[in-house]
Every structure is written in C-alpha cells, then in structure tokens.
Tab-separated table of C-alpha atoms and ligand atoms in Angstrom:
chain	number	residue	atom	x	y	z
A	1	MET	CA	0.000	0.000	0.000
A	2	LYS	CA	1.373	3.433	-0.934
A	3	ILE	CA	1.189	5.481	2.236
A	4	THR	CA	3.065	8.521	3.452
A	5	ARG	CA	2.106	8.597	7.145
A	6	ILE	CA	1.645	6.051	9.937
A	7	ALA	CA	0.360	6.945	13.419
A	8	GLY	CA	0.809	10.636	12.572
A	9	HIS	CA	4.437	10.231	11.500
A	10	ALA	CA	5.651	11.115	8.017
A	11	LEU	CA	7.498	8.238	6.424
A	12	VAL	CA	10.888	9.647	5.499
A	13	PRO	CA	13.318	7.165	3.890
A	14	GLY	CA	16.091	6.209	6.290
A	15	ARG	CA	14.281	7.410	9.406
A	16	ILE	CA	13.450	5.419	12.552
A	17	ILE	CA	10.523	6.564	14.724
A	18	LYS	CA	10.132	5.261	18.303
A	19	ASP	CA	7.014	6.615	19.951
A	20	HIS	CA	3.795	5.859	21.834
A	21	ILE	CA	0.236	6.369	20.671
A	22	HIS	CA	-2.595	7.079	23.081
A	23	VAL	CA	-5.690	4.882	23.087
A	24	GLY	CA	-8.544	7.368	23.450
A	25	GLY	CA	-10.665	7.006	26.584
A	26	THR	CA	-7.978	4.970	28.383
A	27	GLU	CA	-4.645	5.520	30.101
A	28	ILE	CA	-2.927	3.216	27.608
A	29	HIS	CA	-0.068	4.419	25.401
A	30	VAL	CA	1.045	1.835	22.864
A	31	PRO	CA	4.768	1.708	22.009
A	32	HIS	CA	5.603	1.401	18.337
A	33	VAL	CA	8.608	1.607	16.059
A	34	ILE	CA	8.488	2.623	12.403
A	35	ILE	CA	11.567	1.935	10.306
A	36	SER	CA	11.358	3.588	6.901
A	37	GLY	CA	13.631	1.864	4.442
A	38	HIS	CA	16.036	3.690	2.206
A	39	ASN	CA	14.384	2.001	-0.764
A	40	PRO	CA	10.694	1.624	-1.646
A	41	GLY	CA	8.899	-1.624	-0.842
A	42	PRO	CA	5.993	-3.125	1.067
A	43	VAL	CA	4.753	-2.295	4.562
A	44	LEU	CA	5.261	-5.163	7.026
A	45	LEU	CA	3.646	-5.007	10.451
A	46	VAL	CA	5.002	-7.127	13.319
A	47	THR	CA	3.055	-7.215	16.569
A	48	ALA	CA	3.910	-8.952	19.832
A	49	GLY	CA	2.334	-8.923	23.251
A	50	ILE	CA	-1.278	-9.018	22.088
A	51	HIS	CA	-1.102	-11.645	24.814
A	52	ASN	CA	1.133	-9.811	27.216
A	53	ALA	CA	2.571	-12.823	29.074
A	54	GLU	CA	3.900	-14.394	25.857
A	55	PHE	CA	7.411	-13.083	26.135
A	56	VAL	CA	9.408	-14.711	23.328
A	57	GLY	CA	7.769	-12.550	20.689
A	58	ILE	CA	7.924	-9.417	22.812
A	59	GLN	CA	11.674	-9.748	23.309
A	60	ALA	CA	12.206	-10.638	19.638
A	61	ALA	CA	10.211	-7.554	18.571
A	62	ILE	CA	12.175	-5.290	20.934
A	63	GLU	CA	15.475	-6.580	19.568
A	64	LEU	CA	14.390	-6.348	15.917
A	65	SER	CA	13.394	-2.729	16.528
A	66	SER	CA	17.060	-1.851	17.065
A	67	GLU	CA	18.671	-4.293	14.669
A	68	ILE	CA	17.002	-3.558	11.323
A	69	ASP	CA	19.062	-0.987	9.466
A	70	PRO	CA	16.930	1.375	7.349
A	71	GLU	CA	19.811	1.645	4.885
A	72	GLN	CA	19.444	-2.075	4.151
A	73	LEU	CA	15.637	-2.020	4.122
A	74	ALA	CA	13.225	-1.759	1.203
A	75	GLY	CA	9.788	-0.663	2.388
A	76	THR	CA	8.519	0.047	5.876
A	77	LEU	CA	8.750	-2.130	8.970
A	78	ILE	CA	6.286	-1.302	11.742
A	79	ILE	CA	6.833	-3.036	15.080
A	80	VAL	CA	4.407	-2.963	18.015
A	81	PRO	CA	6.444	-4.815	20.668
A	82	VAL	CA	3.950	-4.825	23.562
A	83	ALA	CA	0.446	-4.448	22.166
A	84	ASN	CA	-1.326	-5.159	25.474
A	85	ARG	CA	0.828	-2.825	27.507
A	86	SER	CA	-1.469	-2.483	30.521
A	87	GLY	CA	-1.638	-6.263	30.811
A	88	PHE	CA	2.153	-6.433	30.698
A	89	GLU	CA	2.525	-3.771	33.377
A	90	ASN	CA	-0.036	-5.404	35.653
A	91	ARG	CA	1.145	-8.990	35.055
A	92	THR	CA	-2.208	-10.324	33.919
A	93	THR	CA	-2.440	-13.748	32.323
A	94	SER	CA	-2.696	-12.120	28.922
A	95	MET	CA	-5.980	-10.286	29.460
A	96	VAL	CA	-6.342	-6.530	29.104
A	97	HIS	CA	-5.959	-5.186	32.630
A	98	GLU	CA	-8.784	-2.652	32.572
A	99	ASP	CA	-11.621	-4.954	31.461
A	100	GLY	CA	-10.322	-8.533	31.681
A	101	LYS	CA	-10.954	-9.140	27.976
A	102	ASN	CA	-8.805	-11.252	25.664
A	103	LEU	CA	-7.533	-8.683	23.151
A	104	ASN	CA	-7.268	-11.358	20.473
A	105	ARG	CA	-11.013	-11.978	20.568
A	106	VAL	CA	-12.235	-8.402	20.007
A	107	PHE	CA	-10.723	-7.299	16.679
A	108	PRO	CA	-11.429	-5.135	14.717
A	109	GLY	CA	-12.464	-3.401	17.938
A	110	ASP	CA	-14.797	-0.577	18.852
A	111	ALA	CA	-13.780	3.052	19.415
A	112	SER	CA	-16.530	3.493	22.007
A	113	GLY	CA	-16.198	0.147	23.811
A	114	THR	CA	-14.163	-0.894	26.842
A	115	ALA	CA	-10.369	-0.660	26.961
A	116	ALA	CA	-9.686	-3.851	24.978
A	117	ASP	CA	-12.203	-2.834	22.290
A	118	ARG	CA	-10.640	0.612	22.016
A	119	LEU	CA	-7.114	-0.795	21.917
A	120	ALA	CA	-8.053	-3.278	19.171
A	121	TYR	CA	-9.741	-0.474	17.216
A	122	LEU	CA	-6.613	1.652	17.427
A	123	LEU	CA	-4.290	-1.209	16.459
A	124	PHE	CA	-6.495	-2.126	13.509
A	125	ASN	CA	-7.105	1.377	12.204
A	126	THR	CA	-3.668	2.849	12.894
A	127	PHE	CA	-1.399	-0.019	11.937
A	128	ILE	CA	-2.979	-3.229	10.623
A	129	LYS	CA	-5.068	-1.791	7.797
A	130	TYR	CA	-2.037	-0.041	6.291
A	131	ALA	CA	0.073	-3.201	6.171
A	132	ASP	CA	0.813	-5.194	3.030
A	133	ALA	CA	1.748	-8.161	5.209
A	134	TYR	CA	1.460	-8.955	8.902
A	135	VAL	CA	3.261	-11.204	11.388
A	136	ASP	CA	1.796	-11.656	14.878
A	137	LEU	CA	4.116	-13.220	17.474
A	138	HIS	CA	2.621	-15.407	20.224
A	139	SER	CA	3.753	-18.131	22.601
A	140	GLY	CA	2.562	-20.028	25.654
A	141	ASP	CA	1.289	-18.011	28.604
A	142	GLY	CA	2.546	-18.759	32.128
A	143	TYR	CA	0.184	-21.721	32.408
A	144	GLU	CA	0.641	-23.030	28.850
A	145	GLU	CA	3.172	-25.365	27.262
A	146	LEU	CA	3.391	-25.717	23.507
A	147	ILE	CA	5.414	-26.830	20.497
A	148	PRO	CA	6.331	-24.225	17.879
A	149	TYR	CA	3.951	-23.928	14.945
A	150	VAL	CA	2.496	-21.352	12.590
A	151	TYR	CA	-1.057	-20.388	11.630
A	152	TYR	CA	-2.469	-18.793	8.525
A	153	VAL	CA	-6.122	-18.318	7.603
A	154	GLY	CA	-7.608	-20.395	4.792
A	155	ASP	CA	-10.253	-19.445	2.217
A	156	THR	CA	-9.265	-15.790	1.894
A	157	ALA	CA	-8.222	-13.771	-1.164
A	158	CYS	CA	-4.675	-13.589	0.225
A	159	GLU	CA	-4.389	-17.237	1.276
A	160	LYS	CA	-1.672	-18.076	-1.239
A	161	GLN	CA	0.608	-15.271	-0.043
A	162	ALA	CA	-0.100	-16.062	3.605
A	163	SER	CA	0.716	-19.709	3.002
A	164	ALA	CA	3.990	-18.702	1.314
A	165	MET	CA	4.866	-16.512	4.329
A	166	ALA	CA	4.053	-19.406	6.661
A	167	SER	CA	6.409	-21.667	4.720
A	168	CYS	CA	9.211	-19.202	5.609
A	169	VAL	CA	8.686	-19.959	9.315
A	170	ASP	CA	11.063	-22.572	10.753
A	171	THR	CA	8.523	-24.837	12.447
A	172	GLU	CA	7.580	-28.426	11.759
A	173	PHE	CA	3.833	-27.902	12.079
A	174	ILE	CA	1.342	-25.611	10.391
A	175	VAL	CA	-2.353	-24.965	10.989
A	176	ARG	CA	-4.591	-23.591	8.252
A	177	SER	CA	-7.082	-21.819	10.478
A	178	ARG	CA	-10.779	-21.591	9.749
A	179	CYS	CA	-11.261	-18.731	12.225
A	180	LYS	CA	-12.190	-15.461	10.531
A	181	THR	CA	-13.267	-13.378	13.503
A	182	GLY	CA	-11.876	-11.816	16.631
A	183	GLY	CA	-8.129	-12.192	16.271
A	184	ALA	CA	-5.829	-9.513	14.913
A	185	TYR	CA	-4.287	-11.686	12.206
A	186	ASN	CA	-7.672	-13.282	11.432
A	187	MET	CA	-9.285	-9.896	10.784
A	188	ALA	CA	-6.251	-8.759	8.799
A	189	SER	CA	-6.537	-11.899	6.662
A	190	VAL	CA	-10.205	-11.399	5.828
A	191	ASN	CA	-9.362	-7.802	4.913
A	192	GLY	CA	-6.917	-9.043	2.269
A	193	ILE	CA	-3.679	-8.629	4.242
A	194	PRO	CA	-1.580	-11.830	4.100
A	195	SER	CA	-0.873	-12.678	7.716
A	196	VAL	CA	0.698	-15.369	9.853
A	197	LEU	CA	0.654	-16.028	13.571
A	198	ILE	CA	3.771	-17.693	14.969
A	199	GLU	CA	3.554	-19.685	18.215
A	200	ARG	CA	6.919	-20.320	19.841
A	201	GLY	CA	7.923	-20.501	23.502
A	202	GLN	CA	5.983	-21.527	26.585
A	203	LEU	CA	5.328	-20.955	30.267
A	204	SER	CA	6.109	-17.230	29.942
A	205	MET	CA	9.799	-17.970	29.507
A	206	TYR	CA	11.934	-16.380	26.818
A	207	PRO	CA	14.981	-18.559	26.103
A	208	ARG	CA	17.622	-17.006	23.858
A	209	GLU	CA	17.295	-19.673	21.158
A	210	GLU	CA	13.550	-19.110	20.827
A	211	VAL	CA	13.890	-15.315	20.703
A	212	ASP	CA	16.532	-15.781	18.003
A	213	ALA	CA	14.265	-18.208	16.122
A	214	ASP	CA	11.421	-15.659	16.099
A	215	LYS	CA	13.807	-12.989	14.820
A	216	SER	CA	15.111	-15.335	12.100
A	217	ASP	CA	11.552	-16.067	10.989
A	218	VAL	CA	10.681	-12.370	10.675
A	219	ILE	CA	13.906	-11.675	8.779
A	220	ASN	CA	13.267	-14.665	6.495
A	221	ILE	CA	9.744	-13.379	5.755
A	222	MET	CA	11.232	-9.947	5.020
A	223	LYS	CA	13.580	-11.576	2.506
A	224	TYR	CA	10.619	-13.364	0.931
A	225	LEU	CA	8.807	-10.009	0.666
A	226	GLY	CA	11.870	-8.406	-0.945
A	227	MET	CA	12.443	-6.050	2.002
A	228	LEU	CA	15.928	-7.379	2.763
A	229	ASP	CA	18.584	-8.711	0.404
A	230	GLY	CA	19.266	-12.419	0.238
A	231	ALA	CA	17.422	-15.592	-0.643
A	232	HIS	CA	14.704	-16.732	1.733
A	233	GLU	CA	14.483	-20.265	3.106
A	234	THR	CA	11.359	-22.402	3.002
A	235	TYR	CA	10.589	-25.187	5.461
A	236	THR	CA	8.579	-28.331	4.763
A	237	LYS	CA	5.626	-28.598	7.114
A	238	THR	CA	3.249	-31.163	8.555
A	239	PRO	CA	-0.277	-29.678	8.293
A	240	LEU	CA	-2.619	-30.155	11.244
A	241	ILE	CA	-6.305	-29.501	11.848
A	242	GLU	CA	-6.573	-27.861	15.266
A	243	HIS	CA	-9.150	-28.875	17.861
A	244	GLU	CA	-9.388	-26.926	21.107
A	245	LEU	CA	-10.710	-28.624	24.228
A	246	PHE	CA	-11.872	-26.452	27.113
A	247	SER	CA	-12.045	-27.659	30.678
A	248	PRO	CA	-15.414	-28.977	31.871
A	249	ALA	CA	-14.615	-28.057	35.494
A	250	THR	CA	-12.401	-26.051	37.820
A	251	GLY	CA	-9.953	-28.153	39.812
A	252	CYS	CA	-6.508	-29.749	39.745
A	253	TRP	CA	-5.219	-30.851	36.358
A	254	TYR	CA	-3.063	-33.912	35.642
A	255	PRO	CA	-2.262	-34.295	31.917
A	256	GLU	CA	-1.027	-37.617	30.533
A	257	PHE	CA	0.980	-36.128	27.663
A	258	HIS	CA	3.051	-33.107	26.712
A	259	PRO	CA	3.107	-31.015	23.529
A	260	GLY	CA	4.641	-32.985	20.683
A	261	ASP	CA	3.332	-36.307	22.058
A	262	THR	CA	0.935	-38.222	19.843
A	263	PHE	CA	-2.033	-40.185	21.125
A	264	PHE	CA	-4.629	-42.563	19.759
A	265	GLU	CA	-8.389	-42.336	19.814
A	266	GLY	CA	-9.642	-43.705	23.116
A	267	GLU	CA	-6.489	-42.894	25.130
A	268	LYS	CA	-6.783	-40.902	28.344
A	269	LEU	CA	-5.500	-37.324	27.887
A	270	GLY	CA	-5.747	-36.103	31.457
A	271	THR	CA	-7.640	-36.085	34.736
A	272	ILE	CA	-9.274	-33.297	36.731
A	273	ARG	CA	-9.443	-33.922	40.479
A	274	ASP	CA	-10.868	-31.969	43.395
A	275	TYR	CA	-8.811	-30.733	46.350
A	276	PHE	CA	-9.214	-34.082	48.112
A	277	GLY	CA	-7.837	-36.006	45.144
A	278	LYS	CA	-11.189	-37.333	43.983
A	279	ILE	CA	-11.617	-37.616	40.208
A	280	ILE	CA	-14.048	-35.045	38.780
A	281	HIS	CA	-13.436	-35.763	35.090
A	282	GLU	CA	-11.282	-37.946	32.896
A	283	ILE	CA	-10.635	-36.634	29.411
A	284	THR	CA	-10.473	-39.247	26.657
A	285	ALA	CA	-9.320	-38.662	23.087
A	286	THR	CA	-12.126	-38.887	20.558
A	287	GLU	CA	-9.630	-39.152	17.703
A	288	THR	CA	-5.923	-39.647	17.058
A	289	GLY	CA	-3.706	-36.542	17.204
A	290	ILE	CA	-0.719	-34.641	18.536
A	291	ILE	CA	-0.762	-32.231	21.482
A	292	ILE	CA	0.155	-28.741	20.237
A	293	HIS	CA	-0.511	-26.775	23.404
A	294	GLN	CA	-2.105	-27.472	26.744
A	295	CYS	CA	-2.612	-26.244	30.266
A	296	ALA	CA	0.547	-26.971	32.249
A	297	SER	CA	-0.453	-25.533	35.605
A	298	LEU	CA	-1.923	-27.489	38.503
A	299	ASN	CA	-5.017	-25.343	38.494
A	300	ILE	CA	-7.419	-25.587	35.561
A	301	LEU	CA	-10.453	-23.362	35.118
A	302	LYS	CA	-13.946	-24.266	33.932
A	303	ASP	CA	-14.325	-23.250	30.268
A	304	GLY	CA	-10.648	-22.237	30.164
A	305	PRO	CA	-7.983	-23.711	27.869
A	306	MET	CA	-7.239	-27.385	28.547
A	307	ILE	CA	-5.760	-29.084	25.469
A	308	SER	CA	-5.335	-28.005	21.889
A	309	TYR	CA	-4.437	-30.903	19.634
A	310	GLY	CA	-3.759	-31.313	15.982
A	311	ALA	CA	-5.392	-34.008	13.903
A	312	PHE	CA	-3.246	-35.228	11.015
A	313	ILE	CA	-4.693	-34.588	7.576
A	314	LYS	CA	-5.375	-37.925	5.901
B	1	LIG	ZN1	-1.262	-15.739	22.301
C-alpha cells in the first residue's frame, strides 16, 4: 500500500521513529517503532504482546526494533512490541488489565467500547489496515506449554501469499485456520492482508534460542517479501487440523501427555481432580492426534484452555 504517514508520523526514507500512541478514553499508550527503508517496498507489520505474558515474541520484537538498518531495508517495517501494555505492566495472564478481555477476541475493535475494544480499534485502524503483510508473534502463557507452529487463515483472497509466508517460518507444524473473527491476524486476513501467527515458547519464559528463532523467521519473511537482500528459506511442514478442548470443570489438572506427544483415539488425555484427590473428570481422546498446546499448571479453570491438539490430515 502506498502510504506517506503512519500513526501521525511522516514516512521519510532512512528514518526510525520510536514513539507511543494514546488509546482514546484509556490511560494506555502503545509503544511502536516505524523503520522507513532507504528504498521503496511493502509495509510489514510485526506485533507482539497481544497476549502480554507471551514473552518470546515481545523480546524478539524489541530486539528487531534496534537491529534492522533502514539503509538495508526496502519498504517500511512497523513493530508494536507490547500491544497489550497495561496487561504487561499489571502482570495479567494475557488479558487486558482494565476490562479482563482477551484482546485477540475483540478485533477489529470498537472506538466506544471498553479498553480492549478501544485498543483493538486503534491497532487495527492505525497499523494493521495499512500493512501489506502482517506477522503476529505469540507463545505459551505462564500456564501453557506448547510446540512451535504457525497459523495462517484459509479461504481468503490472500491465502496463497499467507501460506507462502508461513512456509518461511522454521517450524515443523502448520495450521490452516478456519477462524475469521476476533483475532488480529484473522481480521487482517479477511481484509486481504496476508498474515501469519507464529507460536513459539511456553510458560512465559523467553529462552535465547527461541527469541533468536522468532527474529530469524521475521527476517526470512522480510527476505521473501523483498524487504531485505538475500534468498529466503522455506521449510517443509506437517499440516494439522486444530481442535481446542476447554475444561469442563475447575480443579486440579493432571495431563497424561506433553506437547509434541501423539495419542490414539480412546487414550486418556488427562484427569481433573478436586482438592481431596477425587476424580471429577477424565478426558479421553475422541480421535488420534498430537498435542500442540495445553494447560501446564496445577489449576485448571472451567471453560478455560485445557488441550489443543492437531489431527493429522489424511
Ligand atoms: Zn497468544
């Protein structure tokens, strides 16, 4: 998209902007970095911290903000390193602090809604809609373990480009999502912006090798988009169909497997017990699959995330 301004800043070749933008009706100021390349090219948006306790992407975004040289860049790189800033600063489990909402369920947002709605509206209308391509960095929250994988949205006008971007991500597994509502990258996708969501890291940790892997993926996608010199790599993937299981009860959680483990239909996946050790529920697999992320904490919450597994495409 040919644009000359982002978030009120003129795009001047070679310039780096580091600033905050105020979300109207809240106390939130969203940090962002705009790197205007010396040469013309596409606009790539990278967001992290839409879930504020998913730190691998946040740290990768912070580091990329200082490491991309505008002299070597074609196009514009926009980085929002901590999208849910108030959640980050109040140590929530990835919900927006002011209203307890999951930011990645309320896009494209509402300028007159609660804080999460307003924040989503600002992110969508200030950054996302001006992007030619979009990468959203996620990982496992403090209670979640997961294996690295990448999502793109199927059945959109930009599916082919999104799929090509996803193939630049160095993960073994890929999910072609059917979700077209609520999430930042989902809404971007249905608005014609090729987008991927990368999941890497778990338990709110941010190991160096995973931060570096996120950075390598973004740089590889930038090479694919022609924003940086050099040939891009592509990685063969195993496609999965994702199924999310939510907990039928609040209690203590004892999973049988870990992410990356495969299981067969009929196997026990985990047990929920009460505080006296009595079994409340046993979860049994209704089909064969591989655990991609799951609750890793002792406490599990009714209707909260329990297990997300991938079914292999036959
Ligand atoms: Zn997330």
